[in-house]
Short mmCIF file of C-alpha atoms and ligand atoms in Angstrom, two decimals:
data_model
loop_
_atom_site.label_atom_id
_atom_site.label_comp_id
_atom_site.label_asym_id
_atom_site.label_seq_id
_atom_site.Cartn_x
_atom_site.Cartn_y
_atom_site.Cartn_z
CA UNK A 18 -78.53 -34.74 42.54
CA UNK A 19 -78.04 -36.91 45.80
CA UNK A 20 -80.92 -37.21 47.66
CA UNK A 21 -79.67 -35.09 50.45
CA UNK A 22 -78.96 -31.89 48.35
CA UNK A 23 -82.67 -32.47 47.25
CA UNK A 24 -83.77 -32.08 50.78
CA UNK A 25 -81.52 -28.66 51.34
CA UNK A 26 -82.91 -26.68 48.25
CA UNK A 27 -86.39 -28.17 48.96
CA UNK A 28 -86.26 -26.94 51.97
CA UNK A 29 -84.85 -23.85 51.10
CA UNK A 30 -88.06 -23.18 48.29
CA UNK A 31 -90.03 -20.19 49.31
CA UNK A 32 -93.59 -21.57 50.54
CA UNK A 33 -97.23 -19.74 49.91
CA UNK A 34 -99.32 -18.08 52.49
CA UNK A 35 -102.77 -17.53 51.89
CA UNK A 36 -104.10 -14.81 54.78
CA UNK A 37 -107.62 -14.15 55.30
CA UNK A 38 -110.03 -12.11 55.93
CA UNK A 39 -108.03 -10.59 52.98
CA UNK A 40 -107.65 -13.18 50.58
CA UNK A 41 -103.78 -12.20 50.22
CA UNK A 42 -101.61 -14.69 48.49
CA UNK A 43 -97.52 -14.62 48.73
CA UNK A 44 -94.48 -16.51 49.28
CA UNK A 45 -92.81 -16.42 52.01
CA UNK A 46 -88.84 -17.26 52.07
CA UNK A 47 -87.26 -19.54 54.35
CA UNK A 48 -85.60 -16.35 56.26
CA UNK A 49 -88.84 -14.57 56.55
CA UNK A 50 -91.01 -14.90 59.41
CA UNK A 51 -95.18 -15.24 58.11
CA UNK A 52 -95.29 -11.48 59.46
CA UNK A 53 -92.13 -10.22 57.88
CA UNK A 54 -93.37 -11.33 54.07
CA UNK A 55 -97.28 -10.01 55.59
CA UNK A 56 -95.57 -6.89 55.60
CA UNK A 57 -93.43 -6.64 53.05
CA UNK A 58 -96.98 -7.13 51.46
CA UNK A 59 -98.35 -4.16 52.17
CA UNK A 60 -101.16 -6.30 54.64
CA UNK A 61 -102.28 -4.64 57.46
CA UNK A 62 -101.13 -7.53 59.89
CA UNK A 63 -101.48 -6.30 63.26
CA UNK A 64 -98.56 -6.91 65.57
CA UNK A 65 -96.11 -4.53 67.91
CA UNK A 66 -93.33 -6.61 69.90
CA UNK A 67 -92.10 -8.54 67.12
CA UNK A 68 -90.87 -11.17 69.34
CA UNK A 69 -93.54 -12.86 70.12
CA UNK A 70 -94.24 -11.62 73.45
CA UNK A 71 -97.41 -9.50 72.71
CA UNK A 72 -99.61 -11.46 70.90
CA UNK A 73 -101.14 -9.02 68.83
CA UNK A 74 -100.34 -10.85 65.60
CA UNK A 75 -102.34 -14.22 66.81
CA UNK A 76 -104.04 -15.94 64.06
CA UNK A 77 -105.25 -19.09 63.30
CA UNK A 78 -103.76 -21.69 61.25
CA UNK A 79 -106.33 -23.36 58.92
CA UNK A 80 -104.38 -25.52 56.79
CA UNK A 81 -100.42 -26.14 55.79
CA UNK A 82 -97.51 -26.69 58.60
CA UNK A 83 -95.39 -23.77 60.49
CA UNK A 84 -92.24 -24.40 62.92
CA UNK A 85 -91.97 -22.04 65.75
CA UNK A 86 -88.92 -19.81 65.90
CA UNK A 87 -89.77 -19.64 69.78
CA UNK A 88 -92.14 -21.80 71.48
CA UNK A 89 -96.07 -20.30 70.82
CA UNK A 90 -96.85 -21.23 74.18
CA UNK A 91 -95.11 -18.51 76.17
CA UNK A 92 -97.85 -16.18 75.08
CA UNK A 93 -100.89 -18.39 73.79
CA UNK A 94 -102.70 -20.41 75.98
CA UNK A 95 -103.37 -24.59 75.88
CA UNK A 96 -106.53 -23.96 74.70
CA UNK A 97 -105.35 -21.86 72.07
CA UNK A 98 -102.77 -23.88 70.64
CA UNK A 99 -104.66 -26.85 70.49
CA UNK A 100 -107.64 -24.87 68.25
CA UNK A 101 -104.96 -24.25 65.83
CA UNK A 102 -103.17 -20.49 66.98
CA UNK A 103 -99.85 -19.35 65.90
CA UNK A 104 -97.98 -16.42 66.22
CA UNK A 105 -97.32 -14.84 62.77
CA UNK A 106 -93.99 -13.22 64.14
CA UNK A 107 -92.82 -16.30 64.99
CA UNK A 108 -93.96 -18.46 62.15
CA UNK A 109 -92.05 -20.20 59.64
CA UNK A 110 -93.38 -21.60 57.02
CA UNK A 111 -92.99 -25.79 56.42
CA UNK A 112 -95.32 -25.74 54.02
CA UNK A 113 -97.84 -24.10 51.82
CA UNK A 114 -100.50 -22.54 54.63
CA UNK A 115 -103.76 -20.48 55.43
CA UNK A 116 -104.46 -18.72 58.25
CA UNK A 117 -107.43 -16.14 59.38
CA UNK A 118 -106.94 -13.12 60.84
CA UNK A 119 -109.48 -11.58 63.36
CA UNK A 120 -110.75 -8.69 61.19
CA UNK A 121 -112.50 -6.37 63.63
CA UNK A 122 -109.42 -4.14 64.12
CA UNK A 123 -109.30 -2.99 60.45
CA UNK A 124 -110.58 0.08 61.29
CA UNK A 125 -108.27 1.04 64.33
CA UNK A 126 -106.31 4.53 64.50
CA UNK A 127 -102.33 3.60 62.70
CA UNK A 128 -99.90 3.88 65.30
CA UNK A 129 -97.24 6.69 65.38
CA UNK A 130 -94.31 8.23 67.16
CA UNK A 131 -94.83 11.08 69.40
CA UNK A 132 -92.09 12.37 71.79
CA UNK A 133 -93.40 12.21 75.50
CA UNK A 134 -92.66 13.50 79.26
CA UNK A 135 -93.45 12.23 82.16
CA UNK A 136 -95.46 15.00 83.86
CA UNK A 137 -97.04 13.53 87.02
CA UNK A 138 -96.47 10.26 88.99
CA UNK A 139 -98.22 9.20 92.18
CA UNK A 140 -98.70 5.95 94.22
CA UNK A 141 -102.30 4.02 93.91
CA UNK A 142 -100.73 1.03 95.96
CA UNK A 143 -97.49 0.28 97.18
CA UNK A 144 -96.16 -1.14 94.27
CA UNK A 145 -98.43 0.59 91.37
CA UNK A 146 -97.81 4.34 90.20
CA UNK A 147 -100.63 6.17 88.32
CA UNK A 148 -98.63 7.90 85.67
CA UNK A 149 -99.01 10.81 83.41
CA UNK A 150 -97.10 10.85 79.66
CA UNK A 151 -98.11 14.35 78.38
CA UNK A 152 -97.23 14.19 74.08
CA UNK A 153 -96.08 16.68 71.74
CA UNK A 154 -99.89 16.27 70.43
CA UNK A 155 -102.83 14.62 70.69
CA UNK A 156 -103.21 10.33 70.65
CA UNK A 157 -105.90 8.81 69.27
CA UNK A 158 -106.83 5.56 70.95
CA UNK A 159 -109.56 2.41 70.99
CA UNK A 160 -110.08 2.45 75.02
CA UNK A 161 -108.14 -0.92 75.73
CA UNK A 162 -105.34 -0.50 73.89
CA UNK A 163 -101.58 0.52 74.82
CA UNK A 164 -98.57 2.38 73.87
CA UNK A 165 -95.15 1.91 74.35
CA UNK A 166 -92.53 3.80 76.27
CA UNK A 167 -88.71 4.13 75.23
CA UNK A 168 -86.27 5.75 76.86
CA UNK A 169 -83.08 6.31 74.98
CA UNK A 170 -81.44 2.86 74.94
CA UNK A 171 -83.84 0.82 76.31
CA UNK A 172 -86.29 -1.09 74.14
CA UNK A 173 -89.84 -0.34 74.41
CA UNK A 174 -92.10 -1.30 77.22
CA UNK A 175 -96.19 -1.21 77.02
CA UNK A 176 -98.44 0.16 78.80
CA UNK A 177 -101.91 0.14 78.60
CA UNK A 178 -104.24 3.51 78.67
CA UNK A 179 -105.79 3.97 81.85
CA UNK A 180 -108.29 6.38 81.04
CA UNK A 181 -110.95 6.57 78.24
CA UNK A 182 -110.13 8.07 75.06
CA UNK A 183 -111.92 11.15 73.78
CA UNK A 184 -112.57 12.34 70.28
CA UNK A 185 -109.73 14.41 69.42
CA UNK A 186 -107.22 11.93 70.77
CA UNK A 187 -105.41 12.79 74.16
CA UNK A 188 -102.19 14.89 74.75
CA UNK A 189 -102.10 13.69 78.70
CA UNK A 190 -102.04 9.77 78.71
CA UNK A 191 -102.62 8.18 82.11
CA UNK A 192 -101.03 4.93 82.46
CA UNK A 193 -101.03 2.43 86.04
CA UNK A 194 -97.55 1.25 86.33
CA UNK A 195 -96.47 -1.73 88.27
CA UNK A 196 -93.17 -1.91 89.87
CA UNK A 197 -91.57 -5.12 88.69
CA UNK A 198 -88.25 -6.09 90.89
CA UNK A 199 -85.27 -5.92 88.73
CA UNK A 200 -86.77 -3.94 86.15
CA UNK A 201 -85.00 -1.73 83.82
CA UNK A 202 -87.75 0.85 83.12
CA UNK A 203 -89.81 0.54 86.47
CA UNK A 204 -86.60 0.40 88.28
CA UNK A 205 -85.71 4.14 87.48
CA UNK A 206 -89.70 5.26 87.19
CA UNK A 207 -90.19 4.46 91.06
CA UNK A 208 -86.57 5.90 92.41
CA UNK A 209 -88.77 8.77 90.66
CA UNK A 210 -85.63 9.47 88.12
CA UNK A 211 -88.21 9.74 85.11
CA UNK A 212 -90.20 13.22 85.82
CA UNK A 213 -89.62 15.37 82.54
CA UNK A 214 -87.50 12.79 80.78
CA UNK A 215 -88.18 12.80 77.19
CA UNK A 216 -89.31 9.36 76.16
CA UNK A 217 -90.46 8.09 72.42
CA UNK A 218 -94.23 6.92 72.62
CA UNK A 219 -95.43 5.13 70.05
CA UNK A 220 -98.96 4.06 69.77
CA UNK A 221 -102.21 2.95 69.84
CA UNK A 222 -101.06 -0.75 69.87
CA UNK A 223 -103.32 -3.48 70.39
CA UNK A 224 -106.19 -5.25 69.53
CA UNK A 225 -107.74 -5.50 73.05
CA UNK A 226 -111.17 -3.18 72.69
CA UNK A 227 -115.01 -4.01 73.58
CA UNK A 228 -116.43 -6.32 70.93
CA UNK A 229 -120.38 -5.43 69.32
CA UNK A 230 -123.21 -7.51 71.26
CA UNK A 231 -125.90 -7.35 73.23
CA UNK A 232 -124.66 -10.57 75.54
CA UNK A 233 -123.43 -10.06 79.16
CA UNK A 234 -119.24 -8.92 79.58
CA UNK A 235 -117.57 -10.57 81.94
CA UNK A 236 -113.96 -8.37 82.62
CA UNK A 237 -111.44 -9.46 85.03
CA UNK A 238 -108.39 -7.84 86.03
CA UNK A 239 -104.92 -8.91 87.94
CA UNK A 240 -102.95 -6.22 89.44
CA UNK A 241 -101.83 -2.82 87.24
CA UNK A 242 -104.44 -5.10 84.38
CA UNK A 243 -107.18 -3.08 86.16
CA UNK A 244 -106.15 -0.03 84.08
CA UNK A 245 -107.22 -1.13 80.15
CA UNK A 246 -110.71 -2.17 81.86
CA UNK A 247 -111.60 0.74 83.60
CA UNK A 248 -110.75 2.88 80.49
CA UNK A 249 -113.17 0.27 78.49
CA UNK A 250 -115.45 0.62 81.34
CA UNK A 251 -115.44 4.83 81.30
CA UNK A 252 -115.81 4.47 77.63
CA UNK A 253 -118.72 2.11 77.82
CA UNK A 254 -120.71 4.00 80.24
CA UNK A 255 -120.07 7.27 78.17
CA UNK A 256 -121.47 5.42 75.57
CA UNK A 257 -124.48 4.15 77.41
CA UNK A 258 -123.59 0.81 76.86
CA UNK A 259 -127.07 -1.37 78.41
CA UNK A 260 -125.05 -4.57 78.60
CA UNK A 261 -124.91 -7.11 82.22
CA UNK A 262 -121.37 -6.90 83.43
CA UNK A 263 -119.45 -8.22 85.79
CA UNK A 264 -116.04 -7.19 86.90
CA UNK A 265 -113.64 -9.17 89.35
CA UNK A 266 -110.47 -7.77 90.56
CA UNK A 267 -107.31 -10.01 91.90
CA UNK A 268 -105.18 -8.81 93.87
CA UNK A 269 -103.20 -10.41 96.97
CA UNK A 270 -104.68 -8.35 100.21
CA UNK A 271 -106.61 -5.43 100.55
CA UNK A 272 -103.29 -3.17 100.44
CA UNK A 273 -103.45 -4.48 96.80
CA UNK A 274 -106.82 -2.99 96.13
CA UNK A 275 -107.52 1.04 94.02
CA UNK A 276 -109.48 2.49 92.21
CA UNK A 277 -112.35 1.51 94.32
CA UNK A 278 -113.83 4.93 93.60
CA UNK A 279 -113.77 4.92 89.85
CA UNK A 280 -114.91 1.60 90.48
CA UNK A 281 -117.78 2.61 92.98
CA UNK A 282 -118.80 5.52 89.56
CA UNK A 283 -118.81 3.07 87.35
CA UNK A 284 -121.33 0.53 88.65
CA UNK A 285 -123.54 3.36 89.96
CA UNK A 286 -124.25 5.36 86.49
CA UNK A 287 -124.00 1.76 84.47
CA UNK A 288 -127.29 1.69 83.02
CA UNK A 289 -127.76 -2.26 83.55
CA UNK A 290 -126.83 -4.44 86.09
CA UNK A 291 -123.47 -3.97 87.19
CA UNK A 292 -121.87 -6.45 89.86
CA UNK A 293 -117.87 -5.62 91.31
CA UNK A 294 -116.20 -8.12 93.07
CA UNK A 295 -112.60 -7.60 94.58
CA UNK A 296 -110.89 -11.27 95.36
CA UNK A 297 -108.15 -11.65 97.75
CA UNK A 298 -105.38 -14.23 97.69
CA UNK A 299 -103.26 -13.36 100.36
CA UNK A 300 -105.17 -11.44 102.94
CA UNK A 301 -104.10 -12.53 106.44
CA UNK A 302 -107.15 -14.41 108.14
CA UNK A 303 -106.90 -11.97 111.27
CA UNK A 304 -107.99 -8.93 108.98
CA UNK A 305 -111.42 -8.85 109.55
CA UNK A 306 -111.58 -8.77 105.20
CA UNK A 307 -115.39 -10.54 105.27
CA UNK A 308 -114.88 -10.37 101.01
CA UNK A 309 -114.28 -13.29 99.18
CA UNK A 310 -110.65 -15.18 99.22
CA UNK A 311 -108.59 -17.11 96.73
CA UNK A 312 -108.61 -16.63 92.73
CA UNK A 313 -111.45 -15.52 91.11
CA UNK A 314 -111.01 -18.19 88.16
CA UNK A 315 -112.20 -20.72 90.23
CA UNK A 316 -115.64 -18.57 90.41
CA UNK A 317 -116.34 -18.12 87.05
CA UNK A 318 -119.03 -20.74 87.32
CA UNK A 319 -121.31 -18.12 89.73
CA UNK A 320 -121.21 -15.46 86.72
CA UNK A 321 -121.97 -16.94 83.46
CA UNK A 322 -124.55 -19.54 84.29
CA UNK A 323 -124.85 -22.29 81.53
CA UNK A 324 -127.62 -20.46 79.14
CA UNK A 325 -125.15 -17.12 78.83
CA UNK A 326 -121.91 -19.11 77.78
CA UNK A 327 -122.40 -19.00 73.99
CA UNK A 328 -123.54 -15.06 74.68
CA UNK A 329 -120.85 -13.99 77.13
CA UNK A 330 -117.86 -11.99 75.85
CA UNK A 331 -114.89 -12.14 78.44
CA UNK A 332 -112.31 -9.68 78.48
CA UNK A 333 -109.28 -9.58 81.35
CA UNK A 334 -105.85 -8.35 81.15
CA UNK A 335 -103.25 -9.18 84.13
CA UNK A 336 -100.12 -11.55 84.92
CA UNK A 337 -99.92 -14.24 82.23
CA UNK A 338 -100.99 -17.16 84.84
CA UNK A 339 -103.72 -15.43 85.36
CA UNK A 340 -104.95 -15.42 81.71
CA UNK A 341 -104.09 -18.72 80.86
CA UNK A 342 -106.27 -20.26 84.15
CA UNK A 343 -108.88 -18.01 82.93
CA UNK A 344 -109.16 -18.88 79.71
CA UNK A 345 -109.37 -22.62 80.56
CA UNK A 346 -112.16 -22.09 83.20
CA UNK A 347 -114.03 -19.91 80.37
CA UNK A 348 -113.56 -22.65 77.91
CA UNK A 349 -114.71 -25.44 80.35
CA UNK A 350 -118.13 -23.16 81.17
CA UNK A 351 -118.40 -23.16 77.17
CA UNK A 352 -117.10 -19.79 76.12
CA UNK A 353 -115.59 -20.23 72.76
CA UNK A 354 -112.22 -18.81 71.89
CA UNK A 355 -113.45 -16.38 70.22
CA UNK A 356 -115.45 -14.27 72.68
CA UNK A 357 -112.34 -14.28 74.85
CA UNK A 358 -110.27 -11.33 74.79
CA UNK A 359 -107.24 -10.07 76.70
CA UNK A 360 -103.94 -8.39 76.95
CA UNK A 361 -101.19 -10.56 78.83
CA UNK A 362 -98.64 -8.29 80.49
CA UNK A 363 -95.76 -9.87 79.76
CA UNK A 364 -92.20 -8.44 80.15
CA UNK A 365 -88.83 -9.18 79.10
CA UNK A 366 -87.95 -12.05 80.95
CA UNK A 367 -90.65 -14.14 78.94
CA UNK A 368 -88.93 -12.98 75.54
CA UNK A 369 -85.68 -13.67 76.46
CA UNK A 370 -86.68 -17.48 77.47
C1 FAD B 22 -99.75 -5.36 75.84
C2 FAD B 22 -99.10 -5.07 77.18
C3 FAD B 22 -99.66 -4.11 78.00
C4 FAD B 22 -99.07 -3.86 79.25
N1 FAD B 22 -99.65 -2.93 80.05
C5 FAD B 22 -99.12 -2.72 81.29
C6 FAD B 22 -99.73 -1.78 82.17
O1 FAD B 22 -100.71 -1.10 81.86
N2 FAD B 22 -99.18 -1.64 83.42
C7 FAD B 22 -98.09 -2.37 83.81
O2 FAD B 22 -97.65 -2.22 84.97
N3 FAD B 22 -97.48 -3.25 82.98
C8 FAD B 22 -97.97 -3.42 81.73
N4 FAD B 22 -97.35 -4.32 80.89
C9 FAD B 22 -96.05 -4.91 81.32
C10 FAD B 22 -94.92 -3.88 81.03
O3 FAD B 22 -94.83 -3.63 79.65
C11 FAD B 22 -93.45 -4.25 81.37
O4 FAD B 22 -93.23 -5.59 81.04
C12 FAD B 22 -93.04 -4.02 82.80
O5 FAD B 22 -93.34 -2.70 83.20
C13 FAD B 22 -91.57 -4.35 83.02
O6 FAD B 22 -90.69 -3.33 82.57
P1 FAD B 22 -89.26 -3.13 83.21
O7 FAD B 22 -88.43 -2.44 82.21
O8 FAD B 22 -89.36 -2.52 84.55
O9 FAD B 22 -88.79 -4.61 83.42
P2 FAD B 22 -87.77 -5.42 82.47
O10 FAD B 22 -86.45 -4.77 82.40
O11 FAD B 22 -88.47 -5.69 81.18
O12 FAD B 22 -87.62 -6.74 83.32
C14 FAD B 22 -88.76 -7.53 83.62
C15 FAD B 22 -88.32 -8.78 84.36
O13 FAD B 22 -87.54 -9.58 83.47
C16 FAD B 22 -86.27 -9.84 84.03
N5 FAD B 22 -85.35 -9.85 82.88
C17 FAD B 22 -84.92 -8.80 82.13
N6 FAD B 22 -84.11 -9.23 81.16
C18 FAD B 22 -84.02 -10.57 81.29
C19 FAD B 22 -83.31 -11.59 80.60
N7 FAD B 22 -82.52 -11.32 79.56
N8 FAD B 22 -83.48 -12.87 81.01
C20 FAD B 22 -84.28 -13.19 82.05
N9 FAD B 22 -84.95 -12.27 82.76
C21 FAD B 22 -84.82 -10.98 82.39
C22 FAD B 22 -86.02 -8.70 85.02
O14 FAD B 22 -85.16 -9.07 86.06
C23 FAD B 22 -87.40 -8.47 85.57
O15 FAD B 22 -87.75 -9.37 86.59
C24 FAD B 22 -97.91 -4.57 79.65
C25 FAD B 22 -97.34 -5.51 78.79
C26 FAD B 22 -97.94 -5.78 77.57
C27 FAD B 22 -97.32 -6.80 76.67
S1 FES B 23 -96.03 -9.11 67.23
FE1 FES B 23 -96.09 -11.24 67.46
S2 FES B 23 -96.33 -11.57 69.57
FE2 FES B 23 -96.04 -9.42 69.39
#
């Protein structure tokens, strides 16, 4: 056989993927992504978009090669990539590999359809909408987590829960909904075409949900990103969680700013120390705004002084920008990887890149 048919059927060999915490061994074809043969497993690999946009099927990649059917780094961060991250749903194998899965979501509810309406919508800012999705019966949900809203013919967008869950799951879901110009699904929510529309929900998605500890939390949010921490906030509180936290809130000017009340609840009935700080990045000087100014990333210094690194757990969802400066200033204070958590809110223009 000439050397170059060698190459084509060894390349064309199905290679062996060894996934922990599990200890699951199988091959993997050269048409299967590492999540597609995961699943045709029977292994409870988390992931939702499938395209690589999400990030819920992160793992790590211990040993062995993968090739990237589109680039990791739209959704993982520097730091990420260079401590060895992948994207199962967008992993081919190159070789035979390992990889470790986070294993705290094993016990999270399983996601399924419901048919939903949009029941209520009102404005919180400008640009953000406090929506209500009332199912055919009740969700249950991990506060931090999302679902995902199709309308017939459009693929599915996610949105995180707003509000914190309760034991019996919730029929009325309250998401915050950001208006994004040129949008298919915002587009028609704001010119208000939505109310009673029957949408498919499916959900809870996500592995974004408060971490055991007894460290300080650190959670920042960017924008409609505010919604997944106050319901982790609610939650926490209902739970009497006696933990330091801090919470920073981005937004451009003070327009920008909600939930100040819910806010103002929270830190008054948290039984530790709780410390709120909305950051401007646009607010004209003239305003008389005496808060602070700029992006709170470049203040993460102030809040997890050099003994509470290694004990800090960080937790932000927002713009992708956002996340990605954040995690390097968490990673430069000493935070490991692994204490970080988040929910980028990406959106179809980053898949289709
Ligand atoms: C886990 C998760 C949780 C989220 N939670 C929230 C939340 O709680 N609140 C919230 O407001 N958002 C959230 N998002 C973001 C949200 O899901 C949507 O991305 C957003 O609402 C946009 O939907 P759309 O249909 O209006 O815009 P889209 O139609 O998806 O368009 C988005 C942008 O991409 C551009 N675009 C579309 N197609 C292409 C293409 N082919 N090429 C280039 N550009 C294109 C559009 O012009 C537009 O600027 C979350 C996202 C994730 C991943
Ligand atoms: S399932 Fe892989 S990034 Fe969403």
């Amino acid at each position: 056989m000439s050397g170059f048919l060698k190459k084509l059927f060894a390349g064309a060999a199905p290679q062996v993927a060894h996934v922990n915490p599990w200890g699951a061994e199988f091959a993997v074809s050269p048409s299967q992504t590492l999540l597609e043969a995961a699943l045709a497993q029977n292994i409870p690999f988390p992931h939702n978009c499938t395209v690589g946009t999400c990030g819920s099927c992160k793992c790590r990649l211990t040993g062995g090669q993968v090739s990237a059917i589109t680039d990791f780094g739209y959704t993982l961060s520097a730091e990420e990539l260079s401590a060895g991250y992948i994207l199962a749903c967008q992993a081919r194998l190159k070789s035979r590999i390992t990889v470790e899965v986070e294993s705290a979501g094993d016990n999270l509810p399983q996601p399924a359809t419901y048919t939903g309406q949009i029941t209520s919508q009102h404005p919180l800012t400008h640009d953000i909408l406090a929506v209500t999705v009332t199912l055919d019966r009740a969700m249950p949900y991990i506060a931090g987590q999302y679902a995902s809203l199709a309308l017939p013919g459009l693929a599915a967008r996610s949105y995180s829960f707003a509000a914190a869950p309760e034991r019996a799951g919730k029929r009325a879901l309250t998401f915050y909904i950001r208006t994004v110009p040129g949008g298919a699904f915002t587009g028609q929510l704001f010119a208000g075409a939505l109310q009673n529309t029957s949408l498919e929900v499916t959900g809870p998605h996500g592995h974004f949900f408060l971490r055991g500890g007894d460290g300080p939390i650190i959670c920042m949010a960017g924008g409609s990103g505010l919604a997944p921490l106050l319901s982790l906030l609610h939650d926490a509180r209902k739970n009497r969680l006696r933990r330091r936290c801090v919470l920073l809130f981005g937004a451009r000017t003070q327009a920008d700013l909600y939930a100040l009340d819910q806010i103002e609840e929270i830190k008054t009935t948290w039984p530790a120390d709780f410390t709120f700080l909305p950051v401007l990045s646009d607010e004209p000087a003239s305003s008389g705004w005496s808060g602070r100014r700029g992006f709170f990333t470049g203040m993460l210094g102030e809040f997890i002084p050099p003994p509470q690194a290694a004990s800090t757990q960080a937790y932000m969802c927002g713009p992708p920008p956002m996340i990605d400066a954040a995690i390097t200033a968490l990673t430069t204070l000493g935070l490991p990887l692994e204490a970080i958590h988040y929910d980028k809110f990406t959106d179809s223009s980053h898949a289709a890149r």
